[in-house]
Short mmCIF file of C-alpha atoms in Angstrom, two decimals:
data_model
loop_
_atom_site.label_atom_id
_atom_site.label_comp_id
_atom_site.label_asym_id
_atom_site.label_seq_id
_atom_site.Cartn_x
_atom_site.Cartn_y
_atom_site.Cartn_z
CA MET O 1 68.54 118.21 -15.34
CA MET O 2 69.77 116.00 -18.19
CA SER O 3 72.83 114.84 -16.24
CA LEU O 4 70.57 113.93 -13.34
CA LEU O 5 68.33 111.91 -15.68
CA TRP O 6 71.29 110.01 -17.13
CA SER O 7 72.75 109.19 -13.72
CA SER O 8 69.36 108.05 -12.43
CA LEU O 9 68.68 105.94 -15.52
CA PHE O 10 71.97 104.04 -15.27
CA ARG O 11 71.97 103.69 -11.49
CA ARG O 12 71.52 99.94 -12.02
CA LYS O 13 73.43 99.48 -15.26
CA ALA O 14 72.71 95.78 -15.86
CA ARG O 15 68.96 96.13 -15.39
CA THR O 16 68.79 99.27 -17.50
CA LEU O 17 70.85 97.76 -20.32
CA LEU O 18 68.70 94.62 -20.45
CA THR O 19 65.52 96.70 -20.53
CA LEU O 20 67.04 99.00 -23.13
CA LEU O 21 67.98 96.00 -25.28
CA SER O 22 64.39 94.75 -25.13
CA VAL O 23 63.07 98.14 -26.24
CA ILE O 24 65.63 98.26 -29.07
CA VAL O 25 64.52 94.85 -30.35
CA ALA O 26 60.85 95.87 -30.14
CA PHE O 27 61.39 99.00 -32.23
CA LEU O 28 63.63 97.16 -34.67
CA LEU O 29 60.71 94.79 -35.26
CA PHE O 30 58.35 97.75 -35.50
CA GLY O 31 60.44 99.40 -38.22
CA LEU O 32 60.84 96.22 -40.28
CA LEU O 33 57.33 94.79 -39.91
CA ARG O 34 55.60 98.10 -40.62
CA SER O 35 57.76 98.42 -43.74
CA VAL O 36 56.80 94.91 -44.86
CA ALA O 37 53.10 95.72 -44.40
CA ALA O 38 53.52 98.97 -46.35
CA ALA O 39 55.33 97.15 -49.18
CA PHE O 40 52.45 94.68 -49.52
CA THR O 41 49.89 97.49 -49.84
CA VAL O 42 51.92 99.95 -51.89
CA GLY O 43 49.63 99.54 -54.91
CA VAL O 44 46.71 100.75 -52.82
CA ASP O 45 48.43 104.04 -52.02
CA ILE O 46 49.24 104.90 -55.64
CA ALA O 47 46.03 103.65 -57.27
CA GLY O 48 44.22 106.13 -59.50
CA VAL O 49 40.98 107.53 -58.08
CA ASP O 50 39.38 107.55 -61.53
CA ARG O 51 40.28 103.98 -62.52
CA LEU O 52 38.33 100.76 -62.16
CA VAL O 53 39.56 97.22 -62.72
CA VAL O 54 37.26 94.64 -64.33
CA GLN O 55 38.29 91.11 -63.38
CA PRO O 56 36.74 87.62 -63.57
CA LYS O 57 34.01 87.18 -61.00
CA TYR O 58 35.03 83.82 -59.60
CA SER O 59 38.81 83.48 -60.00
CA ILE O 60 41.58 85.82 -61.05
CA ILE O 61 43.13 83.06 -63.15
CA ASP O 62 40.06 82.82 -65.40
CA PRO O 63 40.42 84.72 -68.70
CA ILE O 64 37.98 87.40 -69.82
CA PRO O 65 37.17 87.58 -73.56
CA LEU O 66 38.83 90.53 -75.25
CA ALA O 67 35.46 91.07 -76.96
CA HIS O 68 34.16 92.48 -73.66
CA LEU O 69 36.24 95.61 -74.31
CA ASN O 70 33.88 97.21 -76.83
CA GLN O 71 30.85 96.46 -74.67
CA ILE O 72 32.52 98.07 -71.66
CA ALA O 73 33.51 101.11 -73.70
CA ALA O 74 29.86 101.66 -74.65
CA ILE O 75 28.62 101.79 -71.03
CA GLU O 76 27.62 105.19 -69.68
CA GLY O 77 30.26 106.64 -67.38
CA VAL O 78 33.20 104.92 -69.10
CA ALA O 79 35.69 107.37 -70.59
CA ASN O 80 38.34 104.92 -71.75
CA VAL O 81 39.23 101.25 -71.40
CA THR O 82 42.24 99.02 -72.05
CA HIS O 83 43.42 95.58 -70.99
CA ALA O 84 46.36 93.70 -69.50
CA ASP O 85 47.31 90.18 -68.46
CA TRP O 86 49.71 88.49 -66.08
CA PHE O 87 52.60 86.85 -67.93
CA GLY O 88 54.78 85.63 -65.07
CA GLY O 89 58.05 84.42 -66.55
CA ILE O 90 61.65 84.40 -65.38
CA TYR O 91 64.48 86.69 -66.44
CA GLN O 92 67.78 84.82 -65.90
CA ASP O 93 66.93 83.83 -62.33
CA ARG O 94 63.81 83.71 -60.15
CA SER O 95 65.31 86.32 -57.86
CA ASN O 96 65.03 88.85 -60.71
CA PHE O 97 61.30 89.23 -60.22
CA PHE O 98 59.32 92.02 -61.86
CA PRO O 99 55.75 92.13 -63.23
CA LYS O 100 55.43 91.45 -66.96
CA PHE O 101 52.20 92.50 -68.70
CA PRO O 102 51.11 92.05 -72.33
CA VAL O 103 49.20 95.25 -73.14
CA ASP O 104 47.89 97.46 -75.90
CA ALA O 105 50.68 100.04 -76.15
CA ARG O 106 48.72 103.23 -76.78
CA GLY O 107 45.74 102.15 -74.70
CA TYR O 108 47.77 101.31 -71.62
CA PHE O 109 49.71 104.57 -71.52
CA SER O 110 46.53 106.58 -72.14
CA LEU O 111 45.05 105.00 -68.99
CA TYR O 112 48.17 105.81 -66.97
CA PRO O 113 49.05 109.43 -67.78
CA GLU O 114 51.42 109.50 -64.79
CA TYR O 115 53.68 107.16 -66.80
CA ARG O 116 55.88 109.32 -69.03
CA ILE O 117 57.35 107.89 -72.22
CA ASP O 118 58.95 109.59 -75.20
CA PRO O 119 56.31 109.82 -77.98
CA ALA O 120 58.72 108.36 -80.52
CA GLN O 121 59.39 105.38 -78.25
CA LEU O 122 55.65 104.89 -77.70
CA GLU O 123 55.16 104.78 -81.47
CA ALA O 124 58.01 102.29 -81.79
CA PHE O 125 56.38 100.18 -79.07
CA ALA O 126 53.02 100.26 -80.82
CA ASN O 127 54.50 99.38 -84.21
CA THR O 128 57.06 96.72 -83.23
CA ARG O 129 55.56 93.23 -83.07
CA THR O 130 57.97 91.96 -80.42
CA GLY O 131 58.49 95.39 -78.87
CA ALA O 132 58.70 96.01 -75.14
CA VAL O 133 59.27 98.94 -72.79
CA ALA O 134 60.53 98.94 -69.21
CA PRO O 135 60.94 101.43 -66.35
CA LYS O 136 64.13 103.46 -66.52
CA GLN O 137 65.37 102.14 -63.17
CA MET O 138 64.98 98.59 -64.53
CA LEU O 139 67.29 99.43 -67.43
CA GLU O 140 69.85 100.73 -64.94
CA GLU O 141 69.49 97.69 -62.67
CA PHE O 142 70.03 95.11 -65.41
CA GLY O 143 72.28 97.15 -67.69
CA TRP O 144 69.79 97.09 -70.57
CA LYS O 145 69.99 99.45 -73.54
CA ILE O 146 67.44 100.40 -76.16
CA GLY O 147 67.68 97.83 -78.93
CA ASP O 148 68.62 94.94 -76.63
CA ARG O 149 66.72 91.67 -76.92
CA ILE O 150 65.36 90.57 -73.55
CA PRO O 151 64.85 86.80 -73.10
CA ILE O 152 62.09 85.68 -70.72
CA GLU O 153 61.49 82.04 -69.84
CA ALA O 154 57.76 81.35 -69.56
CA ASP O 155 56.40 79.55 -66.52
CA ILE O 156 52.71 79.98 -67.44
CA TRP O 157 52.50 80.70 -71.16
CA PRO O 158 54.45 78.40 -73.52
CA LYS O 159 54.49 79.16 -77.22
CA LYS O 160 52.54 77.19 -79.81
CA ASP O 161 55.73 75.45 -80.91
CA GLY O 162 56.28 74.22 -77.35
CA SER O 163 59.14 76.62 -76.66
CA ARG O 164 59.18 78.49 -73.37
CA LEU O 165 61.64 81.13 -74.48
CA TRP O 166 60.14 84.51 -75.38
CA GLU O 167 62.35 87.28 -76.74
CA PHE O 168 61.37 90.93 -76.73
CA GLU O 169 63.05 93.90 -78.37
CA LEU O 170 63.50 96.76 -75.92
CA VAL O 171 62.30 99.82 -77.84
CA GLY O 172 61.79 102.33 -75.03
CA SER O 173 61.71 103.20 -71.36
CA TYR O 174 59.34 105.13 -69.16
CA ASP O 175 59.13 106.59 -65.67
CA ALA O 176 56.62 108.29 -63.40
CA PRO O 177 58.04 111.59 -62.08
CA GLY O 178 56.32 112.80 -58.95
CA VAL O 179 54.95 109.37 -58.04
CA GLU O 180 56.18 108.13 -54.65
CA VAL O 181 56.68 104.53 -55.80
CA PRO O 182 58.31 104.16 -59.24
CA PRO O 183 56.68 101.84 -61.81
CA SER O 184 57.96 98.28 -62.07
CA GLU O 185 56.04 96.73 -65.00
CA PHE O 186 57.81 95.27 -68.02
CA LEU O 187 55.31 95.86 -70.85
CA PHE O 188 55.13 94.14 -74.23
CA GLN O 189 52.73 93.78 -77.16
CA TYR O 190 49.54 91.85 -76.44
CA ASP O 191 48.99 91.05 -80.14
CA TYR O 192 52.32 89.21 -80.34
CA PHE O 193 51.64 87.41 -77.07
CA ASP O 194 48.13 86.33 -78.09
CA GLU O 195 49.25 85.16 -81.52
CA ALA O 196 52.20 83.12 -80.24
CA ARG O 197 50.86 81.57 -77.03
CA GLN O 198 49.79 77.94 -76.92
CA TYR O 199 46.38 78.41 -75.31
CA GLY O 200 44.02 81.07 -73.94
CA ASN O 201 43.86 83.01 -77.20
CA GLY O 202 41.44 85.89 -77.29
CA GLY O 203 41.41 86.29 -73.53
CA VAL O 204 42.83 88.92 -71.18
CA GLY O 205 43.46 88.99 -67.46
CA TRP O 206 41.63 92.21 -66.64
CA PHE O 207 40.39 95.49 -68.07
CA ILE O 208 41.34 98.92 -66.76
CA VAL O 209 38.59 101.52 -67.05
CA ARG O 210 38.77 105.28 -66.64
CA VAL O 211 35.48 106.73 -65.47
CA THR O 212 34.13 110.13 -66.46
CA ASP O 213 33.17 110.97 -62.87
CA PRO O 214 35.07 109.36 -59.95
CA ALA O 215 32.13 110.21 -57.66
CA LYS O 216 30.01 107.77 -59.67
CA SER O 217 32.55 104.95 -59.79
CA ALA O 218 30.27 102.59 -57.85
CA GLU O 219 27.39 103.11 -60.29
CA THR O 220 29.68 102.58 -63.29
CA ALA O 221 31.16 99.42 -61.73
CA SER O 222 27.67 98.02 -61.13
CA ALA O 223 26.64 98.81 -64.71
CA ILE O 224 29.67 96.94 -66.07
CA ASP O 225 28.95 93.86 -63.96
CA ARG O 226 25.25 93.87 -64.93
CA GLN O 227 26.29 93.84 -68.57
CA PHE O 228 27.91 90.42 -68.14
CA GLU O 229 26.05 88.90 -65.17
CA ASN O 230 24.25 86.29 -67.31
CA SER O 231 27.21 85.43 -69.52
CA PRO O 232 29.67 82.54 -68.98
CA ASN O 233 32.29 85.21 -68.30
CA ALA O 234 30.73 87.22 -65.48
CA THR O 235 32.84 90.03 -64.06
CA ARG O 236 33.55 91.74 -60.78
CA THR O 237 34.50 95.39 -61.03
CA ALA O 238 36.29 97.27 -58.26
CA THR O 239 38.30 100.42 -57.83
CA GLU O 240 41.98 100.12 -58.60
CA ALA O 241 42.75 100.47 -54.89
CA GLU O 242 40.45 97.55 -54.02
CA PHE O 243 42.02 95.47 -56.79
CA ALA O 244 45.51 96.15 -55.41
CA MET O 245 44.34 95.23 -51.91
CA GLN O 246 42.95 91.91 -53.19
CA PHE O 247 46.38 91.02 -54.55
CA ALA O 248 47.99 91.93 -51.24
CA ASN O 249 45.46 89.89 -49.27
CA GLN O 250 46.10 86.70 -51.25
CA VAL O 251 48.69 85.83 -48.62
CA GLY O 252 46.41 86.99 -45.78
CA ASP O 253 45.55 90.26 -44.11
CA ILE O 254 49.12 91.52 -43.82
CA GLY O 255 48.19 94.61 -41.83
CA LEU O 256 46.26 92.55 -39.27
CA MET O 257 49.05 89.98 -38.95
CA MET O 258 51.72 92.64 -38.43
CA THR O 259 49.52 94.51 -35.95
CA GLY O 260 48.96 91.30 -33.99
CA ILE O 261 52.68 90.54 -33.81
CA LEU O 262 53.59 94.09 -32.81
CA GLY O 263 50.74 94.21 -30.30
CA ALA O 264 52.09 91.13 -28.53
CA VAL O 265 55.64 92.50 -28.59
CA PHE O 266 54.71 95.90 -27.20
CA PHE O 267 52.39 94.47 -24.55
CA THR O 268 55.38 92.54 -23.24
CA ILE O 269 57.59 95.62 -23.46
CA VAL O 270 55.08 97.72 -21.51
CA LEU O 271 55.03 95.15 -18.71
CA LEU O 272 58.82 94.82 -18.69
CA THR O 273 59.52 98.54 -18.74
CA ALA O 274 56.83 99.32 -16.18
CA ASN O 275 58.36 96.74 -13.85
CA THR O 276 61.80 98.31 -14.33
CA MET O 277 60.47 101.77 -13.50
CA ALA O 278 58.56 100.49 -10.46
CA GLN O 279 61.69 98.81 -9.08
CA ALA O 280 63.76 101.93 -9.74
CA LEU O 281 61.22 104.08 -7.89
CA ARG O 282 61.18 101.81 -4.83
CA GLU O 283 64.98 101.88 -4.64
CA ARG O 284 65.16 105.65 -5.00
CA ILE O 285 62.49 106.73 -2.53
CA PRO O 286 65.09 108.04 -0.01
CA GLU O 287 66.89 109.93 -2.79
CA LEU O 288 63.65 111.52 -3.98
CA ALA O 289 62.81 112.51 -0.41
CA VAL O 290 66.22 114.16 -0.08
CA LEU O 291 65.63 116.04 -3.35
CA LYS O 292 62.38 117.39 -1.96
CA THR O 293 64.19 118.34 1.26
CA LEU O 294 66.72 120.30 -0.81
CA GLY O 295 63.93 122.33 -2.39
CA PHE O 296 62.91 120.36 -5.47
CA THR O 297 59.17 120.77 -5.96
CA ASP O 298 56.75 117.86 -6.23
CA VAL O 299 56.27 118.60 -9.93
CA THR O 300 60.03 118.67 -10.57
CA VAL O 301 60.55 115.32 -8.85
CA ALA O 302 57.65 113.81 -10.81
CA ALA O 303 59.12 115.23 -14.03
CA LEU O 304 62.47 113.58 -13.24
CA VAL O 305 60.84 110.17 -12.84
CA LEU O 306 58.67 110.61 -15.93
CA GLY O 307 61.63 111.93 -17.92
CA GLU O 308 63.66 108.86 -16.98
CA ALA O 309 60.98 106.58 -18.45
CA VAL O 310 60.65 108.67 -21.61
CA LEU O 311 64.44 108.80 -22.03
CA LEU O 312 64.71 105.02 -21.69
CA CYS O 313 61.99 104.34 -24.28
CA ALA O 314 63.05 107.13 -26.65
CA LEU O 315 66.67 106.01 -26.58
CA GLY O 316 65.74 102.39 -27.23
CA GLY O 317 63.25 103.39 -29.90
CA CYS O 318 65.70 105.59 -31.80
CA VAL O 319 68.45 102.96 -31.69
CA GLY O 320 66.05 100.21 -32.83
CA LEU O 321 64.68 102.32 -35.68
CA GLY O 322 68.21 103.33 -36.63
CA ILE O 323 69.23 99.67 -36.90
CA ALA O 324 66.14 99.00 -39.04
CA LEU O 325 67.22 101.83 -41.33
CA LEU O 326 70.74 100.42 -41.56
CA LEU O 327 69.39 96.98 -42.44
CA GLU O 328 67.00 98.37 -45.07
CA GLY O 329 69.37 98.06 -48.03
CA GLY O 330 70.42 94.49 -47.34
CA ILE O 331 66.87 93.30 -46.68
CA ALA O 332 65.52 95.09 -49.76
CA THR O 333 68.13 93.35 -51.91
CA ALA O 334 67.41 89.96 -50.34
CA ILE O 335 63.63 90.12 -50.85
CA LYS O 336 63.38 92.22 -54.01
CA GLY O 337 61.90 89.23 -55.83
CA ILE O 338 59.01 89.14 -53.35
CA LEU O 339 58.68 92.75 -52.21
CA PRO O 340 60.46 95.02 -54.69
CA THR O 341 59.16 98.16 -52.95
CA PHE O 342 60.39 97.35 -49.42
CA ALA O 343 61.70 100.48 -47.70
CA VAL O 344 61.76 101.96 -44.21
CA SER O 345 59.88 105.18 -44.86
CA ALA O 346 60.09 108.51 -43.05
CA SER O 347 56.51 108.04 -41.84
CA THR O 348 57.48 104.71 -40.25
CA LEU O 349 60.44 106.33 -38.49
CA LEU O 350 58.40 109.30 -37.26
CA GLY O 351 55.61 106.99 -36.15
CA GLY O 352 58.12 104.87 -34.26
CA VAL O 353 59.61 107.88 -32.47
CA ALA O 354 56.14 109.08 -31.50
CA LEU O 355 55.27 105.59 -30.23
CA ALA O 356 58.46 105.52 -28.15
CA VAL O 357 57.54 108.80 -26.47
CA VAL O 358 53.98 107.61 -25.81
CA LEU O 359 55.32 104.34 -24.42
CA GLY O 360 57.63 106.25 -22.09
CA LEU O 361 54.79 108.45 -20.87
CA ALA O 362 52.57 105.41 -20.32
CA VAL O 363 55.05 103.41 -18.24
CA GLY O 364 56.34 106.46 -16.37
CA MET O 365 53.05 108.12 -15.45
CA LEU O 366 52.19 105.98 -12.42
CA PRO O 367 55.70 106.09 -10.86
CA ALA O 368 55.78 109.86 -11.50
CA LEU O 369 52.47 110.34 -9.65
CA ARG O 370 53.76 108.27 -6.74
CA ALA O 371 56.93 110.37 -6.64
CA GLN O 372 54.90 113.57 -6.71
CA ARG O 373 52.78 112.46 -3.74
CA LEU O 374 55.78 111.20 -1.78
CA ASN O 375 55.80 112.46 1.83
CA ILE O 376 59.31 113.39 2.98
CA ILE O 377 58.90 112.32 6.62
CA ASP O 378 57.23 109.00 5.79
CA ALA O 379 59.79 108.21 3.09
CA LEU O 380 62.78 108.84 5.34
CA ARG O 381 61.22 107.03 8.30
CA GLU O 382 60.50 103.88 6.26
CA HIS O 383 63.97 103.81 4.72
#
């Protein structure tokens, strides 16, 4: 059966190869674009279900007074609260992008129990004015060692003396075993940052809140926002997943854009492949009639035609996805400053294979039904 499928598929080699190439390109785009969309929304997938993020109501670049922290902590439903800010900054070159947050050492790690750090290193972080910690994979990537001084050139926060060079002493490292996406934040002492920066003193970028009952997160978020609704620093509180999605959507609805592009590509592929299968069926009507004369049942002949379509799409899909997987490393290196979590995941590959099979069934169903209903006498008379 398989040899018959192969010989039928490549009966017209040029046409089949051109169609196959189109399918390969379509699934190459599928693998890469789906991976880009997933990289933009990776924070949504790993967000804690029991965490809220309190941010400025009108603009994410507005500071929130650190004094809000104690008021938030006193609200019913709040179990714990800490703060963070966006530092920006450049390490050696703009291509070496990674998030840099000034935080309260103990408070931040208490809100993220999935982040594991040696207790002695956490104490060193909390007690070292210029101390910083980084993910273990970041130490490996840049060749850092505990005790190194890490220079960061500020692009948002100059120092009071006008200097843009900040130096941090690396006192520890952390990781997140069991978490699908490893952490990427370079963390340093908020007190040092706030004392040394030129402006914005006493403000933070956002608060992270752990709630006592995740089922009542909406009520707790509303209570926090009501607390500050009449103040000059009104807030907007959302779940951590919603906060991550807001960051992703700053460049647009990535998922919708990728879906639109892929929809247009696959609509074209469906038309192209369906046309190829229709032409192949018309050319092979006498052959199919002969097969029925030799004893092949209607169902078997229909299965041959349908199998040819599925084989064409599955072959093109697997090759295209395979190329996407081969390109993953190079693309990830090239765009690590923009999308450090870019990867072609197993779910993307499996989804692509499933889509290829469905595509084959869709374009092959009508020709298969026509082959099944083919009348031997009429087919041979007409041809």
